[in-house]
C-alpha positions in Angstrom: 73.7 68.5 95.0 77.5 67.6 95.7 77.6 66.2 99.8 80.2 68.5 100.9 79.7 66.8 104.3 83.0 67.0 106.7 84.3 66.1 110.1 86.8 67.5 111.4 89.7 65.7 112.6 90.4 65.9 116.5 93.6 68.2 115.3 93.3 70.1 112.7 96.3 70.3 110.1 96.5 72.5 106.8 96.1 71.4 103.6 96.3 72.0 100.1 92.6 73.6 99.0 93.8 75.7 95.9 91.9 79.2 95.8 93.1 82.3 94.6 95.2 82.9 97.7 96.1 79.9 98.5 99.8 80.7 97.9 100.4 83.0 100.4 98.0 81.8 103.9 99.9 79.9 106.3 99.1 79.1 109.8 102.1 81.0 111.0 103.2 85.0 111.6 106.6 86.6 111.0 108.8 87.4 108.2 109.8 84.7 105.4 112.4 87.0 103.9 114.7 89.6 104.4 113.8 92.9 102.5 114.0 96.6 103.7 111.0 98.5 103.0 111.8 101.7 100.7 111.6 105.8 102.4 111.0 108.7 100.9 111.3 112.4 101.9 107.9 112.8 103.5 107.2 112.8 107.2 104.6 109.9 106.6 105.5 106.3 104.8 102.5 104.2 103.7 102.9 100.6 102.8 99.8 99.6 101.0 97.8 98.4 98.2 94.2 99.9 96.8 92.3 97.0 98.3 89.1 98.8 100.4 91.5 98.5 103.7 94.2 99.9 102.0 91.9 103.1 100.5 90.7 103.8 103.6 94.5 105.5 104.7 95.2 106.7 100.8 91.5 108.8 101.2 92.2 109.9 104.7 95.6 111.8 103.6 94.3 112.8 100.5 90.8 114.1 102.2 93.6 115.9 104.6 96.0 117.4 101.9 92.4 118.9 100.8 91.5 120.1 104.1 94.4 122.0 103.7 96.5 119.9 105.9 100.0 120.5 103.8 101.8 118.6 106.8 100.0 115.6 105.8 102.2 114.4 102.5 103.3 111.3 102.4 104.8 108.8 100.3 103.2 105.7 99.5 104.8 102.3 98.3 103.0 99.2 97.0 102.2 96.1 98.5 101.8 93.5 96.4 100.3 90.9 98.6 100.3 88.2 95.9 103.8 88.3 95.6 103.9 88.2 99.4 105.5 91.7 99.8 103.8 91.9 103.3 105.7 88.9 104.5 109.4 91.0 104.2 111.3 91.7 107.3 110.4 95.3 106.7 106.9 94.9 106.5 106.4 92.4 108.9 108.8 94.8 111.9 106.1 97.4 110.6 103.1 95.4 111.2 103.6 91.9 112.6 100.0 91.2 111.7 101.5 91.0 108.1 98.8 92.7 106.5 98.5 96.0 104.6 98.2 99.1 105.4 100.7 100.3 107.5 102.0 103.4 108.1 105.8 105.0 109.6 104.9 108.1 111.2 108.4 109.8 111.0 106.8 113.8 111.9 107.0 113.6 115.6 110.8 113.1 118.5 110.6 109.5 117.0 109.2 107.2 114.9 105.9 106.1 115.2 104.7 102.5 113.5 100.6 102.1 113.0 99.2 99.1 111.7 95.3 98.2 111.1 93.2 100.6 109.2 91.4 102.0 111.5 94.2 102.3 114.3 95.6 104.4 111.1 92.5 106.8 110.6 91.9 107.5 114.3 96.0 107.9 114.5 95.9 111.1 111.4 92.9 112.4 112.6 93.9 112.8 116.4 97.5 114.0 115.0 95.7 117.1 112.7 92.4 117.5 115.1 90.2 116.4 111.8 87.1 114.2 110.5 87.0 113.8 114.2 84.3 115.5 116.1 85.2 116.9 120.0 82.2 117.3 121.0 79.0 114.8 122.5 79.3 113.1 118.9 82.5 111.8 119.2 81.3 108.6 120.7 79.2 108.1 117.9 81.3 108.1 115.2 83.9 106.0 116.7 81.1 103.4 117.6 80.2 103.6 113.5 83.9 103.5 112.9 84.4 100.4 115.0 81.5 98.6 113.9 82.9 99.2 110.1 86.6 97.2 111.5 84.5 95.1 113.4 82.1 94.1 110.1 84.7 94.5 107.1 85.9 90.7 107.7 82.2 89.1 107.5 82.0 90.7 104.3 85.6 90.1 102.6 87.0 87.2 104.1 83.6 85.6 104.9 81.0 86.7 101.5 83.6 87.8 99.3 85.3 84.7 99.5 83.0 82.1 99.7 80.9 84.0 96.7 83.8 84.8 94.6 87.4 83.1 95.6 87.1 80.1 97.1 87.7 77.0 94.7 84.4 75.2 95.6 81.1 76.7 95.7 79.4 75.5 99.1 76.0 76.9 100.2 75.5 77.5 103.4 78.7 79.9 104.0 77.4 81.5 100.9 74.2 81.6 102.9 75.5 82.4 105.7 77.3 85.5 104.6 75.3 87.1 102.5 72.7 87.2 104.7 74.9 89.1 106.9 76.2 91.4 104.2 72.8 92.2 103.5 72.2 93.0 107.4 75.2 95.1 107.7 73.8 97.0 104.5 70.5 97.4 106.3 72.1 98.8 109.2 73.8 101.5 107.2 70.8 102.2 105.2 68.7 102.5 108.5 71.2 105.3 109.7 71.3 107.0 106.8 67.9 107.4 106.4 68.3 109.8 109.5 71.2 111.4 108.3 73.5 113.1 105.8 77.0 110.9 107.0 77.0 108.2 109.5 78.6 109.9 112.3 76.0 112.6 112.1 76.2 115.6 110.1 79.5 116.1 109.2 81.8 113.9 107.1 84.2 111.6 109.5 86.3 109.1 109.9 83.2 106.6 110.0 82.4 107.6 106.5 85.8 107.5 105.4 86.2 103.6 107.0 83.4 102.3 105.4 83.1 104.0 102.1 85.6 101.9 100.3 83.9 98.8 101.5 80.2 100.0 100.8 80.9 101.8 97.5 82.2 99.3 95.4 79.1 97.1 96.0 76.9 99.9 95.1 79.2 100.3 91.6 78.8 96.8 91.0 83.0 96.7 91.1 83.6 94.1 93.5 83.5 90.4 94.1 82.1 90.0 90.4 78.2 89.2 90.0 77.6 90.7 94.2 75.5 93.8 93.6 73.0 91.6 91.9 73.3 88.6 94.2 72.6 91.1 97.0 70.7 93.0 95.8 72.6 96.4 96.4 70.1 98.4 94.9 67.5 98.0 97.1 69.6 100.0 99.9 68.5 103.6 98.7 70.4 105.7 101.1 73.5 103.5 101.1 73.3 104.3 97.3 72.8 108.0 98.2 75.9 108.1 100.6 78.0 106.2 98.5 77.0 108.3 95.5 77.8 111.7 97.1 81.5 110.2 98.6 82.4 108.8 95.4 82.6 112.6 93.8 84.5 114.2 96.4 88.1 114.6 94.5 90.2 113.5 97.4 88.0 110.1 97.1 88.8 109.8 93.8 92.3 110.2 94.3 93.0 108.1 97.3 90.8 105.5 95.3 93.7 105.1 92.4 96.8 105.2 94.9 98.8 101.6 95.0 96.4 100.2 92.5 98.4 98.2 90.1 95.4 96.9 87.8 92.8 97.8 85.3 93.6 100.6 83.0 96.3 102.6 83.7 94.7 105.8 83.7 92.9 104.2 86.9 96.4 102.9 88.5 99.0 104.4 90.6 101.4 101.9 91.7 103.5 104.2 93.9 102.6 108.4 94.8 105.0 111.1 95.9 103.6 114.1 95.6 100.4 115.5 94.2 101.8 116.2 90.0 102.2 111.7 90.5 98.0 112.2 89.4 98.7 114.0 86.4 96.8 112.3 83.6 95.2 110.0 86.1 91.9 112.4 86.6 
């Protein structure tokens, strides 16, 4: 076994590791060009890409234009974050976190900037009063909404990129990881074995948070060999869950929105209005 022993220096400075984003993480915030972000004629502007944070907003307004929320178009432009589109001056004065999505709420006296995925989904569902219960339940679908934005980085940034990105294979954040992966699986699997959704019995914007996350594992689409390594399978109601959200149309739609790979039936870089899925379903 390779000794991938290391000390850390008493001041820590970046270096040079490689990995598939290597090219665009920095120590540092702000903008690193100057670049206006584009508008177009709807009340809402989305600044994305299909990554799972990024579907979460895309199935939101779609799950809203279905609902029959017509106030809820919107226009949404691609990010490409490996050609450091979120690092413009437009992106960055939108979300100075530099990360996608983030959304320009133009429909009320002024504009309105929300950044973070779920500050987005709790944002649209307060503005239209839906996949947002009123009642006792309402605590407990923003605890299952929270705990999705609190869990999403152990699984990207943590197993998805020790398992799949990172340019050196090291075993014990692989370890590490996964075995929390699994655990977060188990706790969703645990609550949906007393439940339809995992708010309660209605469809929210808990399901709609971690869906994009959850779903892809159980499909076998993400971070290469993972459903397998984890052993996805094994989470029945998960599989259930995901299974029944995965068919919903405005899912499906909201899944394909700023996706610029794989075929192009299953791509749509940019979306304007509804005819944009035409030949795409």
């Amino acid at each position: 076994m390779t000794d991938h022993t290391y000390t850390p220096p008493k001041v820590w400075q970046p270096s040079e590791n490689g990995g598939q984003f290597a090219n665009i993480n920095r120590p540092t915030a702000g903008a690193r060009f100057e670049r206006e972000l584009p508008q177009g004629e709807h009340a809402f502007q989305l600044y994305s890409l299909a990554t799972p944070n990024g579907v979460k907003a895309t199935v939101m307004f779609e799950e809203l234009l279905e609902a029959g929320y017509a106030d809820a178009e919107y226009d949404a432009w691609l990010i490409n974050i490996s050609e450091s589109d979120q690092f413009s001056s437009g992106f960055t004065a939108l979300n100075p976190n530099g990360k996608i999505p983030a959304l320009l709420d133009r429909s009320g006296e002024r504009e309105v900037r929300v950044f973070e995925s779920g500050a987005i989904l709790l944002h649209l569902a307060e503005k239209f009063g839906a996949f947002l219960p009123t009642d006792h339940t309402r605590a407990e679908v923003l605890s299952w909404l929270f705990w999705q934005v609190g869990s999403a980085p152990f699984i990207g940034g943590g197993f998805g990129h020790f398992y799949a990105y990172a340019p050196e294979k090291y075993r014990y954040p692989i370890d590490r990881y996964a075995m929390e992966t699994k655990r977060l699986f188990d706790v969703a699997d645990q609550r949906l074995a007393e439940g339809r959704y995992l708010g309660g019995d209605d469809y929210t914007i808990a399901d709609i948070a971690a869906a994009p996350w959850m779903i892809p594992f159980t499909e076998g689409t993400i971070y290469n060999e993972a459903k397998n390594f984890l052993a996805i399978d094994e989470y029945e109601n998960v599989a259930r869950w995901a299974k029944e959200i995965a068919a919903r149309p405005a899912f499906k739609r909201g899944r394909l929105v700023n996706k610029s790979w794989g075929e192009e039936s299953e791509q749509l870089r940019e979306r304007h209005s509804p005819a944009d899925f035409a030949g795409k379903l």
